[in-house]
Amino acid sequence: MKENFYITTTLPYVNAAPHIGFALEIVQADIIARYHRILGEEVIFNTGTDEHGLKIYRSAREEGKDIQKYVDENAAKFSKLKEVLNIDFTNFIRTTDPHHIAAAREFWRRCEKNGDVYKKNYQVKYCVGCELEKTDSELADGVCLIHPNLKLEFISEENYFFRFSKYQKPLLDLYEKYPDFVVPAHRLTEIKNFVANGLQDFSVSRLKSKMPWGVSVPDDETQVMYVWFDALVNYVSTLGWPENEKNFEEFWGTKENPLALQVAGKDNLRQQSAMWQAMLLSAGLPTSRQIIIHGFITGGNGQKMSKSLGNVESPFEIVEKYGTDALRFWLAHDVNPFEDGDFTREKFRESYNANLANGLGNFAARVLALGSSLGQFEAPPVSSETAQKIDAVKEIVREKLNEFKFHEALAAIWNLMAFGDGSINRTEPWKLTGEDKKGTVFDLIAILDNVAALLMPFIPATASKITGSIIWSGSKLEIKKGEILFPRIS
C-alpha cells in the first residue's frame, strides 16, 4: 500500500501577473512532490489562487472590470504555470470556487461554536499590500517594511475577531512537539518568539458595505470574511473537507499523525505557522506537520523587485527565451532555498552557460557520442570505483532533498558529472579499443544515466531526453547521440 503525501503552496493574489518570486515557491514545491512520487508515494500537490480581499477589489475597479471577470482572467495566468514551468500539481483551487466558499463558512461556524469568534469595535493601521493589520513595532518611519511604497490605511469599524490570544500555549506546545515544524530553524525561532511575546486577537471580517468582495459571514449578511481567514481554509477545502472525511484524513492526517507540508515565503511566516495553526486548533482539526519558509527573489544588488524600479521579472518571458528547465535549474541551484536570491539576466546567463551549456549539456553530448560509436553492445559490469561514487552521490542527494536543500543536492549531482569528466580526460576512451573501450564508456554511460535519474525532480524534461537516448534491449544497450540540450547563449 502506498504512503500518502500532501504538499501545498500558498495561494497568490490575482491582482497582478505571476512573477519570478512565486515561480520559486511553486518550483520548490514541485521538486518535493516529484521526489515523493519517485519514492512511490501517492501525492496530492495543491496550488491555486486567492481571489478575495481589498487589494483585488480595488485593482478590478481601477481597471474598470467586473470583479469576477477580472479574477477569472488573472487566475488563468497562474493556471498556465503548469505548462510554462512544467509543474505537476494535482489540485488547482480558486477561493471563488463554490465548494471552497461553503467550506470556509463551515470552518467559521466551528470556530464560532468553540467560542473563538466574537464582535467588537476597533481601530487599526492596515497595509493593503500585506492585507494585514500593523502594529507600530512592525513599521519603519510609519510605513510597512514589506510595502514601503503603500500608504497605511486606518480602519475604524465593528468587525468579528478571532480569539488568537487563547492559543499562545497550544502553539508553543506544537512547536515543542515538532522541533522541525518550521524550517529553516531560525524561522522557527522567529515564530516562537512572536508567539511567546503574547498574541493579539485579530479581525476576521470586514463591513460588506465598504468591501463587498468576499465570503459572507454565516448568519450576518452585513459582513464578509477577512481575506486571510477565507483563503487559509483552501488547504483543507481542496481535499474535499468537510464532506470527504476519508480523503481529508488520508492526506491532511489526524491529530496524532499530521501529514501536511506547506511551502510559503518569509512574509507568510506568521499567517501560516501561527494564525492558521490556531484556526485549525479552534476548528478541532489536525495542524499542519511542517512548513518550509523560503526567501524573496530580489532584482539586482538585493533590491526588492518593483514595477517602479523596472526590475520585476516574468517567468513567462524567461522561459520563452531560455527554456523551462533553465529557469527551474536556476531557482533550485542558484537560490539558497531559505534565503533571498538575487536575479539579474547577466547572472542567469552566466549560470546557464557554466552549469547547463558547458556543464550538463557538454557532458551528456560527450558521453552519448562515445556510446553511440559502439553500436549495440552487451553491457559489462560497472567498475567498483564508479559504482561507489554513484552510490555515495545518491545518498547525499536523498539526504539533501529530505532537508529541502535543493542547491546542495544539485551540487552533489554536478560533482558526479565532474567525476565523469575527469574520467574522460584521464582515460581518453576514443584512443581505446575492444573491451577496454567498452568498459570505460559504459562506466560513463552509467554515470550519465544516474545523473539523469537524480535530475528528474529538478529538470524533468531534460532528464527524460537523456534517458531516452539510453536504450536497453534486455542486457544489450544502444546509445543515440540526442539533441543539443542547452545551446550556449552569448
Short mmCIF file of C-alpha atoms in Angstrom, two decimals, residues 18-378:
data_model
loop_
_atom_site.label_atom_id
_atom_site.label_comp_id
_atom_site.label_asym_id
_atom_site.label_seq_id
_atom_site.Cartn_x
_atom_site.Cartn_y
_atom_site.Cartn_z
CA PRO A 18 2.74 35.75 -11.89
CA HIS A 19 6.28 36.86 -11.08
CA ILE A 20 9.53 35.01 -10.52
CA GLY A 21 9.05 35.07 -6.72
CA PHE A 22 6.03 32.81 -6.93
CA ALA A 23 7.81 30.73 -9.58
CA LEU A 24 10.42 29.99 -6.90
CA GLU A 25 7.76 28.72 -4.49
CA ILE A 26 5.86 26.58 -6.95
CA VAL A 27 9.04 25.05 -8.43
CA GLN A 28 10.32 24.20 -4.94
CA ALA A 29 7.01 22.50 -4.15
CA ASP A 30 7.07 20.67 -7.50
CA ILE A 31 10.57 19.33 -6.84
CA ILE A 32 9.41 17.95 -3.48
CA ALA A 33 6.22 16.48 -4.98
CA ARG A 34 8.14 14.79 -7.83
CA TYR A 35 10.68 13.40 -5.37
CA HIS A 36 7.93 11.80 -3.28
CA ARG A 37 6.34 10.32 -6.39
CA ILE A 38 9.70 8.77 -7.27
CA LEU A 39 9.71 7.26 -3.76
CA GLY A 40 6.44 5.57 -4.73
CA GLU A 41 4.10 7.70 -2.64
CA GLU A 42 0.59 8.83 -3.56
CA VAL A 43 0.94 12.61 -3.87
CA ILE A 44 -1.58 15.44 -3.72
CA PHE A 45 0.07 18.72 -4.71
CA ASN A 46 -2.18 21.74 -4.22
CA THR A 47 -1.83 25.27 -5.52
CA GLY A 48 -4.27 27.86 -6.83
CA THR A 49 -5.32 31.49 -6.49
CA ASP A 50 -6.51 33.79 -3.69
CA GLU A 51 -9.30 35.87 -5.23
CA HIS A 52 -10.96 37.90 -2.46
CA GLY A 53 -9.95 40.94 -0.44
CA LEU A 54 -9.48 44.67 -0.66
CA LYS A 55 -6.41 44.55 -2.89
CA ILE A 56 -8.23 42.61 -5.62
CA TYR A 57 -11.45 44.60 -5.21
CA ARG A 58 -9.57 47.86 -5.81
CA SER A 59 -7.44 46.51 -8.67
CA ALA A 60 -10.53 45.37 -10.56
CA ARG A 61 -12.25 48.73 -10.03
CA GLU A 62 -9.14 50.62 -11.19
CA GLU A 63 -9.20 48.63 -14.44
CA GLY A 64 -12.94 49.16 -14.78
CA LYS A 65 -13.65 45.43 -14.91
CA ASP A 66 -16.34 43.21 -13.45
CA ILE A 67 -14.61 41.62 -10.45
CA GLN A 68 -15.43 38.02 -11.31
CA LYS A 69 -14.23 38.54 -14.89
CA TYR A 70 -11.08 40.19 -13.54
CA VAL A 71 -10.20 37.26 -11.25
CA ASP A 72 -11.09 34.73 -13.97
CA GLU A 73 -8.63 36.34 -16.37
CA ASN A 74 -5.81 36.51 -13.85
CA ALA A 75 -6.42 33.05 -12.38
CA ALA A 76 -5.94 31.65 -15.89
CA LYS A 77 -2.42 33.16 -15.97
CA PHE A 78 -1.46 31.31 -12.79
CA SER A 79 -3.02 28.08 -14.05
CA LYS A 80 -0.82 28.40 -17.14
CA LEU A 81 2.28 27.98 -14.93
CA LYS A 82 1.54 24.23 -15.05
CA GLU A 83 2.62 24.21 -18.68
CA VAL A 84 5.18 27.02 -18.65
CA LEU A 85 7.14 25.74 -15.63
CA ASN A 86 6.27 22.05 -16.12
CA ILE A 87 4.52 21.92 -12.73
CA ASP A 88 2.87 18.58 -11.99
CA PHE A 89 0.24 19.77 -9.49
CA THR A 90 -2.86 17.67 -8.90
CA ASN A 91 -5.17 20.33 -7.44
CA PHE A 92 -5.71 23.93 -8.52
CA ILE A 93 -8.12 25.63 -6.15
CA ARG A 94 -9.67 29.06 -6.52
CA THR A 95 -11.12 30.76 -3.46
CA THR A 96 -14.15 31.79 -5.53
CA ASP A 97 -14.99 28.09 -6.06
CA PRO A 98 -18.46 27.36 -4.58
CA HIS A 99 -17.17 24.37 -2.61
CA HIS A 100 -14.37 26.41 -1.07
CA ILE A 101 -16.80 29.16 -0.06
CA ALA A 102 -19.06 26.58 1.63
CA ALA A 103 -16.05 25.06 3.42
CA ALA A 104 -14.86 28.49 4.63
CA ARG A 105 -18.30 29.17 6.09
CA GLU A 106 -18.34 25.78 7.85
CA PHE A 107 -14.86 26.44 9.22
CA TRP A 108 -16.12 29.78 10.59
CA ARG A 109 -19.08 28.07 12.27
CA ARG A 110 -16.79 25.59 14.03
CA CYS A 111 -14.51 28.32 15.35
CA GLU A 112 -17.56 30.31 16.44
CA LYS A 113 -19.08 27.27 18.16
CA ASN A 114 -15.82 26.89 20.09
CA GLY A 115 -16.21 30.43 21.42
CA ASP A 116 -13.35 31.86 19.34
CA VAL A 117 -15.26 34.35 17.16
CA TYR A 118 -16.74 37.50 18.69
CA LYS A 119 -17.68 41.03 17.62
CA LYS A 120 -16.21 44.36 18.71
CA ASN A 121 -15.40 47.90 17.58
CA TYR A 122 -11.78 48.57 16.75
CA GLN A 123 -9.31 50.95 15.14
CA VAL A 124 -6.17 49.74 13.42
CA LYS A 125 -3.43 50.64 10.95
CA TYR A 126 -3.75 48.40 7.88
CA CYS A 127 -1.42 47.58 4.98
CA VAL A 128 -3.44 46.71 1.87
CA GLY A 129 -0.33 45.19 0.27
CA CYS A 130 0.01 42.62 3.06
CA GLU A 131 -3.73 42.53 3.78
CA LEU A 132 -2.65 42.65 7.43
CA GLU A 133 -3.06 44.86 10.49
CA LYS A 134 0.18 46.50 11.56
CA THR A 135 1.48 47.49 14.98
CA ASP A 136 3.95 50.36 15.42
CA SER A 137 6.76 47.87 16.07
CA GLU A 138 6.23 46.44 12.57
CA LEU A 139 6.64 49.81 10.87
CA ALA A 140 9.62 51.95 9.91
CA ASP A 141 9.03 55.69 9.65
CA GLY A 142 5.31 54.95 9.71
CA VAL A 143 5.29 52.63 6.68
CA CYS A 144 5.18 48.85 6.18
CA LEU A 145 8.61 47.26 5.81
CA ILE A 146 7.40 44.96 3.02
CA HIS A 147 5.34 47.57 1.11
CA PRO A 148 7.06 50.91 1.88
CA ASN A 149 5.53 52.47 -1.25
CA LEU A 150 1.96 51.99 0.05
CA LYS A 151 0.35 54.40 2.45
CA LEU A 152 -1.07 52.77 5.57
CA GLU A 153 -4.82 52.98 5.98
CA PHE A 154 -6.80 53.40 9.18
CA ILE A 155 -9.77 51.11 9.72
CA SER A 156 -12.38 52.03 12.28
CA GLU A 157 -15.46 49.80 12.34
CA GLU A 158 -17.24 46.95 14.08
CA ASN A 159 -15.98 43.54 12.96
CA TYR A 160 -15.70 39.97 14.12
CA PHE A 161 -12.49 38.91 15.82
CA PHE A 162 -10.71 35.57 16.24
CA ARG A 163 -9.54 34.75 19.76
CA PHE A 164 -5.90 34.29 18.77
CA SER A 165 -4.73 35.15 22.30
CA LYS A 166 -6.25 31.89 23.56
CA TYR A 167 -3.76 29.83 21.54
CA GLN A 168 -0.39 31.02 22.83
CA LYS A 169 0.33 27.90 24.89
CA PRO A 170 -1.12 25.39 22.36
CA LEU A 171 1.07 26.92 19.65
CA LEU A 172 4.20 26.84 21.80
CA ASP A 173 3.38 23.22 22.67
CA LEU A 174 3.05 22.47 18.94
CA TYR A 175 6.49 23.93 18.20
CA GLU A 176 7.94 21.96 21.11
CA LYS A 177 6.37 18.71 19.90
CA TYR A 178 7.76 19.11 16.38
CA PRO A 179 11.23 20.73 16.52
CA ASP A 180 11.23 20.82 12.70
CA PHE A 181 7.72 22.28 12.45
CA VAL A 182 9.15 25.32 10.64
CA VAL A 183 12.31 25.14 8.56
CA PRO A 184 14.83 26.69 8.49
CA ALA A 185 15.45 26.67 12.24
CA HIS A 186 15.88 30.44 12.53
CA ARG A 187 12.33 30.94 11.21
CA LEU A 188 11.02 28.57 13.90
CA THR A 189 12.87 30.67 16.49
CA GLU A 190 11.33 33.79 14.97
CA ILE A 191 7.76 32.49 15.24
CA LYS A 192 8.37 31.06 18.72
CA ASN A 193 9.49 34.50 19.90
CA PHE A 194 6.49 36.15 18.25
CA VAL A 195 4.05 33.81 20.00
CA ALA A 196 5.90 33.90 23.34
CA ASN A 197 5.64 37.70 23.40
CA GLY A 198 1.85 37.45 23.55
CA LEU A 199 -0.84 37.21 20.88
CA GLN A 200 -3.44 39.80 19.98
CA ASP A 201 -6.86 38.76 18.69
CA PHE A 202 -7.21 39.67 15.02
CA SER A 203 -10.11 40.87 12.92
CA VAL A 204 -11.69 38.20 10.71
CA SER A 205 -14.34 40.24 8.91
CA ARG A 206 -14.99 43.49 7.06
CA LEU A 207 -18.14 45.52 6.55
CA LYS A 208 -19.74 44.40 3.31
CA SER A 209 -20.90 47.98 2.63
CA LYS A 210 -17.23 49.05 2.40
CA MET A 211 -15.70 45.91 0.87
CA PRO A 212 -18.30 43.62 -0.72
CA TRP A 213 -15.88 41.23 -2.46
CA GLY A 214 -15.57 38.31 -0.05
CA VAL A 215 -17.24 35.31 1.55
CA SER A 216 -20.34 36.30 3.51
CA VAL A 217 -20.13 35.66 7.25
CA PRO A 218 -22.62 32.95 8.30
CA ASP A 219 -25.79 34.47 9.80
CA ASP A 220 -24.61 38.05 9.25
CA GLU A 221 -25.00 39.38 5.70
CA THR A 222 -23.57 42.77 6.72
CA GLN A 223 -20.04 41.32 6.98
CA VAL A 224 -17.65 39.41 4.74
CA MET A 225 -14.76 37.26 5.91
CA TYR A 226 -11.32 38.80 6.18
CA VAL A 227 -9.33 37.55 3.19
CA TRP A 228 -6.75 35.61 5.20
CA PHE A 229 -9.38 33.68 7.15
CA ASP A 230 -11.15 32.68 3.95
CA ALA A 231 -8.01 31.89 1.94
CA LEU A 232 -6.22 29.73 4.51
CA VAL A 233 -9.11 27.27 4.52
CA ASN A 234 -8.18 26.29 0.93
CA TYR A 235 -5.57 23.88 2.27
CA VAL A 236 -8.34 21.64 3.62
CA SER A 237 -11.22 22.51 1.28
CA THR A 238 -9.11 21.29 -1.67
CA LEU A 239 -9.19 17.81 -0.08
CA GLY A 240 -12.98 17.78 -0.07
CA TRP A 241 -13.30 18.87 3.57
CA PRO A 242 -15.72 18.81 5.35
CA GLU A 243 -17.72 16.22 3.34
CA ASN A 244 -14.90 13.87 2.30
CA GLU A 245 -13.50 12.96 5.71
CA LYS A 246 -11.69 9.89 4.36
CA ASN A 247 -9.66 11.81 1.77
CA PHE A 248 -9.01 14.58 4.30
CA GLU A 249 -7.61 12.21 6.93
CA GLU A 250 -5.60 10.18 4.43
CA PHE A 251 -3.74 13.25 3.15
CA TRP A 252 -4.01 16.00 5.79
CA GLY A 253 -3.62 13.48 8.58
CA THR A 254 -5.01 13.12 12.08
CA LYS A 255 -4.29 14.91 15.36
CA GLU A 256 -2.00 12.03 16.31
CA ASN A 257 -0.32 11.88 12.90
CA PRO A 258 -0.43 15.18 10.96
CA LEU A 259 0.89 14.88 7.39
CA ALA A 260 0.52 18.20 5.58
CA LEU A 261 3.58 20.01 4.25
CA GLN A 262 3.25 23.70 3.34
CA VAL A 263 5.63 25.90 1.34
CA ALA A 264 5.50 29.67 1.92
CA GLY A 265 7.55 32.85 1.68
CA LYS A 266 9.09 34.58 4.68
CA ASP A 267 6.38 37.25 4.58
CA ASN A 268 3.86 34.45 5.28
CA LEU A 269 5.56 33.06 8.37
CA ARG A 270 3.05 34.42 10.88
CA GLN A 271 -0.03 33.61 8.84
CA GLN A 272 0.96 30.01 8.05
CA SER A 273 2.72 28.87 11.22
CA ALA A 274 0.69 30.73 13.88
CA MET A 275 -2.62 32.17 12.65
CA TRP A 276 -3.57 29.16 10.51
CA GLN A 277 -2.47 26.65 13.15
CA ALA A 278 -4.56 28.43 15.79
CA MET A 279 -7.54 28.40 13.42
CA LEU A 280 -7.13 24.66 12.87
CA LEU A 281 -6.98 24.04 16.61
CA SER A 282 -10.09 26.16 17.10
CA ALA A 283 -11.99 24.23 14.42
CA GLY A 284 -10.97 20.94 16.05
CA LEU A 285 -8.81 19.85 13.09
CA PRO A 286 -5.24 18.48 12.93
CA THR A 287 -2.49 21.05 12.50
CA SER A 288 -0.05 21.05 9.61
CA ARG A 289 3.01 18.85 10.06
CA GLN A 290 5.72 21.09 8.60
CA ILE A 291 6.14 24.49 6.96
CA ILE A 292 9.05 25.38 4.68
CA ILE A 293 9.83 29.09 4.54
CA HIS A 294 11.75 30.48 1.56
CA GLY A 295 13.18 33.94 0.95
CA PHE A 296 12.45 36.52 -1.73
CA ILE A 297 13.85 36.88 -5.24
CA THR A 298 15.46 40.29 -5.40
CA GLY A 299 16.19 42.25 -8.55
CA GLY A 300 19.87 43.10 -8.55
CA ASN A 301 22.07 44.17 -5.60
CA GLY A 302 19.48 42.84 -3.20
CA GLN A 303 16.84 45.36 -4.26
CA LYS A 304 13.21 44.38 -3.80
CA MET A 305 11.54 43.83 -7.17
CA SER A 306 9.06 46.55 -8.04
CA LYS A 307 7.43 47.97 -11.15
CA SER A 308 8.74 51.44 -10.38
CA LEU A 309 12.36 50.18 -10.41
CA GLY A 310 11.71 48.22 -13.59
CA ASN A 311 13.29 45.04 -12.20
CA VAL A 312 10.24 42.76 -11.99
CA GLU A 313 10.92 39.53 -13.88
CA SER A 314 8.23 37.46 -15.57
CA PRO A 315 8.71 33.67 -15.61
CA PHE A 316 6.89 33.60 -18.95
CA GLU A 317 9.50 35.86 -20.58
CA ILE A 318 12.47 33.98 -19.09
CA VAL A 319 11.10 30.62 -20.21
CA GLU A 320 10.33 31.92 -23.69
CA LYS A 321 13.95 32.98 -24.12
CA TYR A 322 15.89 30.32 -22.20
CA GLY A 323 13.54 27.37 -21.72
CA THR A 324 11.63 25.87 -18.82
CA ASP A 325 14.40 23.72 -17.39
CA ALA A 326 16.87 26.59 -17.48
CA LEU A 327 14.65 28.58 -15.11
CA ARG A 328 13.81 25.55 -12.95
CA PHE A 329 17.53 24.84 -12.62
CA TRP A 330 18.40 28.41 -11.66
CA LEU A 331 15.68 28.55 -9.00
CA ALA A 332 16.90 25.29 -7.44
CA HIS A 333 20.66 25.70 -7.92
CA ASP A 334 21.42 29.39 -7.65
CA VAL A 335 18.98 30.32 -4.86
CA ASN A 336 19.55 29.23 -1.28
CA PRO A 337 16.14 27.67 -0.52
CA PHE A 338 15.85 29.52 2.79
CA GLU A 339 17.34 32.93 1.97
CA ASP A 340 16.86 35.73 -0.57
CA GLY A 341 18.21 35.16 -4.08
CA ASP A 342 19.34 37.95 -6.40
CA PHE A 343 18.23 37.67 -10.03
CA THR A 344 19.65 39.56 -12.98
CA ARG A 345 19.69 38.45 -16.61
CA GLU A 346 23.50 38.63 -16.55
CA LYS A 347 23.76 36.30 -13.53
CA PHE A 348 21.23 33.97 -15.10
CA ARG A 349 23.17 33.73 -18.38
CA GLU A 350 26.46 33.12 -16.54
CA SER A 351 24.94 30.25 -14.57
CA TYR A 352 23.23 28.85 -17.68
CA ASN A 353 26.43 28.78 -19.72
CA ALA A 354 28.64 27.45 -16.93
CA ASN A 355 26.34 24.81 -15.47
CA LEU A 356 24.00 23.82 -18.29
CA ALA A 357 25.63 24.55 -21.66
CA ASN A 358 29.25 23.84 -20.66
CA GLY A 359 28.33 21.52 -17.78
CA LEU A 360 25.41 19.11 -18.17
CA GLY A 361 24.91 19.69 -21.90
CA ASN A 362 28.58 19.18 -22.74
CA PHE A 363 28.97 16.11 -20.52
CA ALA A 364 25.86 14.46 -21.97
CA ALA A 365 26.98 15.19 -25.55
CA ARG A 366 30.46 13.70 -24.94
CA VAL A 367 29.15 10.53 -23.30
CA LEU A 368 26.35 9.92 -25.80
CA ALA A 369 28.75 10.43 -28.72
CA LEU A 370 31.19 7.90 -27.24
CA GLY A 371 28.37 5.45 -26.53
CA SER A 372 26.81 5.74 -29.98
CA SER A 373 30.15 4.82 -31.60
CA LEU A 374 29.89 1.34 -30.04
CA GLY A 375 26.62 0.42 -31.77
CA GLN A 376 24.55 -2.15 -29.88
CA PHE A 377 26.64 -3.94 -27.25
CA GLU A 378 26.41 -6.25 -24.26
#
